Amino acid sequence: MPRTFDNLSPGTRLLPALQGAPAAQMETRNPGMPLDLEAVRQGRVNRTAADRRAATLAATRVGHPDRLLHAVTMIDLTTLSDDDTEGRVRRLCDRALRPLRGELLVALGAEGMAVTAAAVCVYHRFVPTALAALGGRLPVATVSAGFPAGLSPLATRVAEIEASVKAGADEIDLVIVRGLALEGRWEALYDEITAFRGACEDRCMKVILGVGELGTLDNVRRAATVAMMAGADFVKTSTGKEKVKATLSAGLAMAAAIRNYHRETGHRVGLKAAGGIATAREALSWLALVQEELGEAWMHPGLFRIGASSLLADIEHQLERAP
């Protein structure tokens, strides 16, 4: 059975910002809904206002250590390199379980806190390696559906997802065909993601939009809306392979879509920021975006993730400098 989204052990002292995020809420699934083309087409974003707001968020300061510790618990620790090996994946899993040095946690007064990454994300080939290394203590995510371009035949992409589910992956991060969004072919996009939803079975489905390749923020918001209508549990910014990856402006467009979907359906969908997020300040900017645009209900790994490979090093550096 797939692991719960909640990686905090019962009885463990929680980070203050994580208190009040009930496990049941973390396990709530988005059932999707019939495609509403009118609602999709009404999704618009004021680019000037979004960029101005993004600039304010980007100026977020590295604040209290608890905020940085909170950010660590949101990370999908990721390796998606062409030269990945089983040894690298095992080392990644060990880092996910113990992302910060024990003496640093003691110095911060956080030795009793459940400070682990949220999940580990690897290529399909390494799912068994990650499962064995983690032993059920954290979820294993894998990329799928023709990652990173999504241009292989639909049957092939569906079969990839089914194979990852069979291999035991808890979470599937899959890509859309960006051309469908660029051409406004929302019915075709909805049908493909619906097929992916069926292939994912009961696994967490994160739909990667590839925001840097969607042309406009309107397209970002509309693609996110279609993905949620098709049953996405998370909408995700980037594969990490695009020239333009996770941007705060695109995150604001996605947050607007998530907020509207929740208002209309009552279902909460998660946001995953991924692609080029490598500094503590960038991570905290995304935390601020989610907290201010979506609210406290999203401030836990069941509804917010940061996909990253090198972010931990800078967070650890900042924590070492904390007073």
mmCIF file of C-alpha atoms in Angstrom, residues 6-228:
data_model
loop_
_atom_site.group_PDB
_atom_site.id
_atom_site.type_symbol
_atom_site.label_atom_id
_atom_site.label_comp_id
_atom_site.label_asym_id
_atom_site.label_seq_id
_atom_site.Cartn_x
_atom_site.Cartn_y
_atom_site.Cartn_z
ATOM 1 C CA ASP A 6 2.174 12.703 6.152
ATOM 2 C CA ASN A 7 5.770 11.858 7.018
ATOM 3 C CA LEU A 8 5.469 12.930 10.654
ATOM 4 C CA SER A 9 5.448 10.049 13.106
ATOM 5 C CA PRO A 10 2.654 9.897 15.734
ATOM 6 C CA GLY A 11 3.722 11.345 19.048
ATOM 7 C CA THR A 12 6.641 13.296 17.597
ATOM 8 C CA ARG A 13 6.915 16.973 18.479
ATOM 9 C CA LEU A 14 5.905 18.950 15.392
ATOM 10 C CA LEU A 15 7.326 22.121 14.000
ATOM 11 C CA PRO A 16 5.051 24.960 15.135
ATOM 12 C CA ALA A 17 4.001 25.724 11.559
ATOM 13 C CA LEU A 18 2.913 22.106 11.034
ATOM 14 C CA GLN A 19 0.666 21.913 14.064
ATOM 15 C CA GLY A 20 -3.001 21.818 13.165
ATOM 16 C CA ALA A 21 -2.534 19.939 9.854
ATOM 17 C CA PRO A 22 -4.606 16.810 10.530
ATOM 18 C CA ALA A 23 -3.577 13.524 8.913
ATOM 19 C CA ALA A 24 -7.057 13.039 7.456
ATOM 20 C CA GLN A 25 -6.742 16.312 5.608
ATOM 21 C CA MET A 26 -3.384 15.225 4.204
ATOM 22 C CA GLU A 27 -4.931 12.080 2.748
ATOM 23 C CA THR A 28 -7.905 13.738 1.055
ATOM 24 C CA ARG A 29 -8.001 12.996 -2.665
ATOM 25 C CA ASN A 30 -9.284 15.222 -5.436
ATOM 26 C CA PRO A 31 -11.923 13.180 -7.317
ATOM 27 C CA GLY A 32 -11.932 15.542 -10.300
ATOM 28 C CA MET A 33 -15.016 16.676 -12.176
ATOM 29 C CA PRO A 34 -16.428 16.905 -15.709
ATOM 30 C CA LEU A 35 -14.530 19.332 -17.929
ATOM 31 C CA ASP A 36 -16.053 22.827 -17.757
ATOM 32 C CA LEU A 37 -14.652 24.611 -20.791
ATOM 33 C CA GLU A 38 -16.252 27.926 -19.892
ATOM 34 C CA ALA A 39 -14.592 27.918 -16.484
ATOM 35 C CA VAL A 40 -11.263 27.005 -18.097
ATOM 36 C CA ARG A 41 -11.439 29.805 -20.640
ATOM 37 C CA GLN A 42 -12.350 32.355 -17.998
ATOM 38 C CA GLY A 43 -9.034 31.725 -16.258
ATOM 39 C CA ARG A 44 -6.978 34.872 -16.768
ATOM 40 C CA VAL A 45 -3.998 36.425 -15.022
ATOM 41 C CA ASN A 46 -2.929 40.066 -14.903
ATOM 42 C CA ARG A 47 0.729 39.683 -15.888
ATOM 43 C CA THR A 48 1.813 43.070 -14.580
ATOM 44 C CA ALA A 49 0.200 42.511 -11.193
ATOM 45 C CA ALA A 50 1.579 38.956 -10.968
ATOM 46 C CA ASP A 51 5.127 40.086 -11.750
ATOM 47 C CA ARG A 52 4.880 42.917 -9.208
ATOM 48 C CA ARG A 53 3.647 40.499 -6.539
ATOM 49 C CA ALA A 54 6.369 38.005 -7.479
ATOM 50 C CA ALA A 55 9.034 40.667 -6.993
ATOM 51 C CA THR A 56 7.740 41.296 -3.482
ATOM 52 C CA LEU A 57 7.801 37.578 -2.687
ATOM 53 C CA ALA A 58 11.321 37.240 -4.081
ATOM 54 C CA ALA A 59 12.503 39.760 -1.493
ATOM 55 C CA THR A 60 11.509 37.413 1.353
ATOM 56 C CA ARG A 61 14.237 37.340 3.982
ATOM 57 C CA VAL A 62 15.709 34.226 5.503
ATOM 58 C CA GLY A 63 13.993 34.414 8.856
ATOM 59 C CA HIS A 64 13.580 32.277 11.972
ATOM 60 C CA PRO A 65 15.204 28.817 11.881
ATOM 61 C CA ASP A 66 11.785 27.176 12.355
ATOM 62 C CA ARG A 67 10.826 28.520 8.940
ATOM 63 C CA LEU A 68 13.835 26.853 7.342
ATOM 64 C CA LEU A 69 13.162 23.597 9.191
ATOM 65 C CA HIS A 70 9.605 23.749 7.907
ATOM 66 C CA ALA A 71 10.913 24.155 4.361
ATOM 67 C CA VAL A 72 13.025 21.002 4.730
ATOM 68 C CA THR A 73 9.911 18.931 5.499
ATOM 69 C CA MET A 74 8.366 20.095 2.206
ATOM 70 C CA ILE A 75 11.204 18.898 -0.039
ATOM 71 C CA ASP A 76 10.847 16.092 -2.563
ATOM 72 C CA LEU A 77 14.551 15.267 -2.600
ATOM 73 C CA THR A 78 15.263 14.542 -6.237
ATOM 74 C CA THR A 79 17.847 13.055 -8.563
ATOM 75 C CA LEU A 80 17.015 12.951 -12.276
ATOM 76 C CA SER A 81 20.468 12.902 -13.845
ATOM 77 C CA ASP A 82 21.533 10.881 -16.856
ATOM 78 C CA ASP A 83 24.345 9.337 -14.813
ATOM 79 C CA ASP A 84 22.250 8.281 -11.785
ATOM 80 C CA THR A 85 23.309 5.050 -10.106
ATOM 81 C CA GLU A 86 21.857 2.831 -7.395
ATOM 82 C CA GLY A 87 24.537 4.077 -5.033
ATOM 83 C CA ARG A 88 23.567 7.704 -5.638
ATOM 84 C CA VAL A 89 19.907 6.879 -5.035
ATOM 85 C CA ARG A 90 20.699 5.098 -1.775
ATOM 86 C CA ARG A 91 22.721 8.099 -0.606
ATOM 87 C CA LEU A 92 19.829 10.380 -1.564
ATOM 88 C CA CYS A 93 17.418 8.272 0.490
ATOM 89 C CA ASP A 94 19.723 8.415 3.488
ATOM 90 C CA ARG A 95 19.879 12.204 3.148
ATOM 91 C CA ALA A 96 16.086 12.391 2.897
ATOM 92 C CA LEU A 97 15.711 10.522 6.172
ATOM 93 C CA ARG A 98 18.425 12.588 7.862
ATOM 94 C CA PRO A 99 18.550 15.849 5.924
ATOM 95 C CA LEU A 100 20.314 17.807 8.675
ATOM 96 C CA ARG A 101 23.219 16.863 10.904
ATOM 97 C CA GLY A 102 22.224 15.704 14.369
ATOM 98 C CA GLU A 103 24.481 18.209 16.100
ATOM 99 C CA LEU A 104 22.877 21.028 14.139
ATOM 100 C CA LEU A 105 19.401 19.947 15.249
ATOM 101 C CA VAL A 106 20.637 19.828 18.843
ATOM 102 C CA ALA A 107 22.106 23.323 18.530
ATOM 103 C CA LEU A 108 18.757 24.564 17.215
ATOM 104 C CA GLY A 109 16.816 22.835 19.980
ATOM 105 C CA ALA A 110 15.085 20.709 17.332
ATOM 106 C CA GLU A 111 16.383 17.247 18.214
ATOM 107 C CA GLY A 112 12.840 16.027 19.028
ATOM 108 C CA MET A 113 11.285 17.243 15.821
ATOM 109 C CA ALA A 114 10.376 15.039 12.853
ATOM 110 C CA VAL A 115 12.678 16.725 10.388
ATOM 111 C CA THR A 116 12.820 14.608 7.239
ATOM 112 C CA ALA A 117 12.237 15.375 3.593
ATOM 113 C CA ALA A 118 8.700 14.874 2.291
ATOM 114 C CA ALA A 119 9.604 12.226 -0.309
ATOM 115 C CA VAL A 120 12.314 11.003 -2.663
ATOM 116 C CA CYS A 121 11.877 11.415 -6.432
ATOM 117 C CA VAL A 122 13.796 9.228 -8.910
ATOM 118 C CA TYR A 123 13.539 7.737 -12.374
ATOM 119 C CA HIS A 124 11.395 4.604 -12.721
ATOM 120 C CA ARG A 125 14.443 2.344 -12.922
ATOM 121 C CA PHE A 126 15.427 3.275 -9.375
ATOM 122 C CA VAL A 127 12.017 2.894 -7.697
ATOM 123 C CA PRO A 128 12.895 -0.558 -6.202
ATOM 124 C CA THR A 129 16.225 0.809 -4.926
ATOM 125 C CA ALA A 130 14.526 3.761 -3.234
ATOM 126 C CA LEU A 131 11.778 1.596 -1.759
ATOM 127 C CA ALA A 132 14.343 -0.748 -0.233
ATOM 128 C CA ALA A 133 16.460 2.105 1.117
ATOM 129 C CA LEU A 134 13.538 3.958 2.682
ATOM 130 C CA GLY A 135 11.747 0.905 4.056
ATOM 131 C CA GLY A 136 8.353 2.600 4.032
ATOM 132 C CA ARG A 137 9.508 5.574 6.085
ATOM 133 C CA LEU A 138 9.003 8.089 3.255
ATOM 134 C CA PRO A 139 7.075 8.002 -0.015
ATOM 135 C CA VAL A 140 8.863 7.254 -3.278
ATOM 136 C CA ALA A 141 7.937 9.413 -6.264
ATOM 137 C CA THR A 142 8.885 8.794 -9.868
ATOM 138 C CA VAL A 143 8.589 10.760 -13.104
ATOM 139 C CA SER A 144 6.501 9.321 -15.905
ATOM 140 C CA ALA A 145 4.351 9.766 -19.033
ATOM 141 C CA GLY A 146 7.237 10.367 -21.422
ATOM 142 C CA PHE A 147 9.158 12.632 -19.046
ATOM 143 C CA PRO A 148 10.374 15.266 -19.741
ATOM 144 C CA ALA A 149 8.755 16.044 -23.131
ATOM 145 C CA GLY A 150 5.615 13.903 -22.969
ATOM 146 C CA LEU A 151 5.668 13.299 -26.711
ATOM 147 C CA SER A 152 5.631 9.496 -26.866
ATOM 148 C CA PRO A 153 2.378 7.723 -27.858
ATOM 149 C CA LEU A 154 -0.398 7.935 -25.285
ATOM 150 C CA ALA A 155 -0.519 4.155 -24.838
ATOM 151 C CA THR A 156 3.214 4.163 -24.082
ATOM 152 C CA ARG A 157 2.841 6.950 -21.542
ATOM 153 C CA VAL A 158 -0.044 5.189 -19.800
ATOM 154 C CA ALA A 159 1.949 1.947 -19.739
ATOM 155 C CA GLU A 160 4.877 3.784 -18.101
ATOM 156 C CA ILE A 161 2.598 4.941 -15.303
ATOM 157 C CA GLU A 162 1.163 1.458 -14.849
ATOM 158 C CA ALA A 163 4.679 0.023 -14.646
ATOM 159 C CA SER A 164 5.673 2.505 -11.939
ATOM 160 C CA VAL A 165 2.542 1.708 -9.950
ATOM 161 C CA LYS A 166 3.312 -2.003 -10.254
ATOM 162 C CA ALA A 167 6.892 -1.325 -9.120
ATOM 163 C CA GLY A 168 5.514 0.216 -5.931
ATOM 164 C CA ALA A 169 5.912 3.968 -6.485
ATOM 165 C CA ASP A 170 3.751 5.959 -4.079
ATOM 166 C CA GLU A 171 3.605 9.129 -6.161
ATOM 167 C CA ILE A 172 3.661 9.709 -9.924
ATOM 168 C CA ASP A 173 4.988 13.006 -11.312
ATOM 169 C CA LEU A 174 3.819 13.065 -14.921
ATOM 170 C CA VAL A 175 4.130 15.562 -17.740
ATOM 171 C CA ILE A 176 1.542 17.022 -20.052
ATOM 172 C CA VAL A 177 1.893 17.662 -23.780
ATOM 173 C CA ARG A 178 2.552 21.396 -23.706
ATOM 174 C CA GLY A 179 1.365 21.771 -27.294
ATOM 175 C CA LEU A 180 -2.188 20.876 -26.274
ATOM 176 C CA ALA A 181 -2.251 23.848 -23.918
ATOM 177 C CA LEU A 182 -0.551 26.159 -26.418
ATOM 178 C CA GLU A 183 -3.217 25.283 -29.003
ATOM 179 C CA GLY A 184 -6.092 25.525 -26.516
ATOM 180 C CA ARG A 185 -7.011 21.871 -27.001
ATOM 181 C CA TRP A 186 -8.362 21.562 -23.505
ATOM 182 C CA GLU A 187 -10.633 18.564 -24.207
ATOM 183 C CA ALA A 188 -7.672 16.537 -25.477
ATOM 184 C CA LEU A 189 -5.553 17.560 -22.487
ATOM 185 C CA TYR A 190 -8.356 16.643 -20.088
ATOM 186 C CA ASP A 191 -8.822 13.237 -21.737
ATOM 187 C CA GLU A 192 -5.106 12.421 -21.509
ATOM 188 C CA ILE A 193 -4.819 13.411 -17.853
ATOM 189 C CA THR A 194 -7.993 11.449 -17.079
ATOM 190 C CA ALA A 195 -6.339 8.394 -18.630
ATOM 191 C CA PHE A 196 -3.284 9.041 -16.465
ATOM 192 C CA ARG A 197 -5.505 9.309 -13.396
ATOM 193 C CA GLY A 198 -6.885 5.838 -14.077
ATOM 194 C CA ALA A 199 -3.395 4.407 -14.553
ATOM 195 C CA CYS A 200 -2.209 5.965 -11.271
ATOM 196 C CA GLU A 201 -4.875 4.041 -9.350
ATOM 197 C CA ASP A 202 -4.705 5.208 -5.711
ATOM 198 C CA ARG A 203 -1.281 6.830 -6.038
ATOM 199 C CA CYS A 204 -0.716 10.537 -5.612
ATOM 200 C CA MET A 205 -0.723 12.129 -9.090
ATOM 201 C CA LYS A 206 1.351 15.262 -9.609
ATOM 202 C CA VAL A 207 0.780 16.888 -12.998
ATOM 203 C CA ILE A 208 3.807 18.796 -14.339
ATOM 204 C CA LEU A 209 2.722 21.776 -16.442
ATOM 205 C CA GLY A 210 6.108 22.928 -17.750
ATOM 206 C CA VAL A 211 5.176 26.543 -17.069
ATOM 207 C CA GLY A 212 8.191 27.968 -18.907
ATOM 208 C CA GLU A 213 6.891 26.440 -22.146
ATOM 209 C CA LEU A 214 3.223 27.442 -21.900
ATOM 210 C CA GLY A 215 3.626 30.913 -23.374
ATOM 211 C CA THR A 216 1.357 32.950 -21.081
ATOM 212 C CA LEU A 217 0.216 32.990 -17.479
ATOM 213 C CA ASP A 218 -3.332 32.566 -18.772
ATOM 214 C CA ASN A 219 -2.256 29.225 -20.243
ATOM 215 C CA VAL A 220 -0.598 28.274 -16.953
ATOM 216 C CA ARG A 221 -3.790 28.948 -15.011
ATOM 217 C CA ARG A 222 -5.973 27.170 -17.591
ATOM 218 C CA ALA A 223 -3.722 24.111 -17.785
ATOM 219 C CA ALA A 224 -3.718 23.871 -13.983
ATOM 220 C CA THR A 225 -7.512 24.079 -13.963
ATOM 221 C CA VAL A 226 -7.848 21.307 -16.562
ATOM 222 C CA ALA A 227 -5.422 19.116 -14.609
ATOM 223 C CA MET A 228 -7.447 19.548 -11.422
#
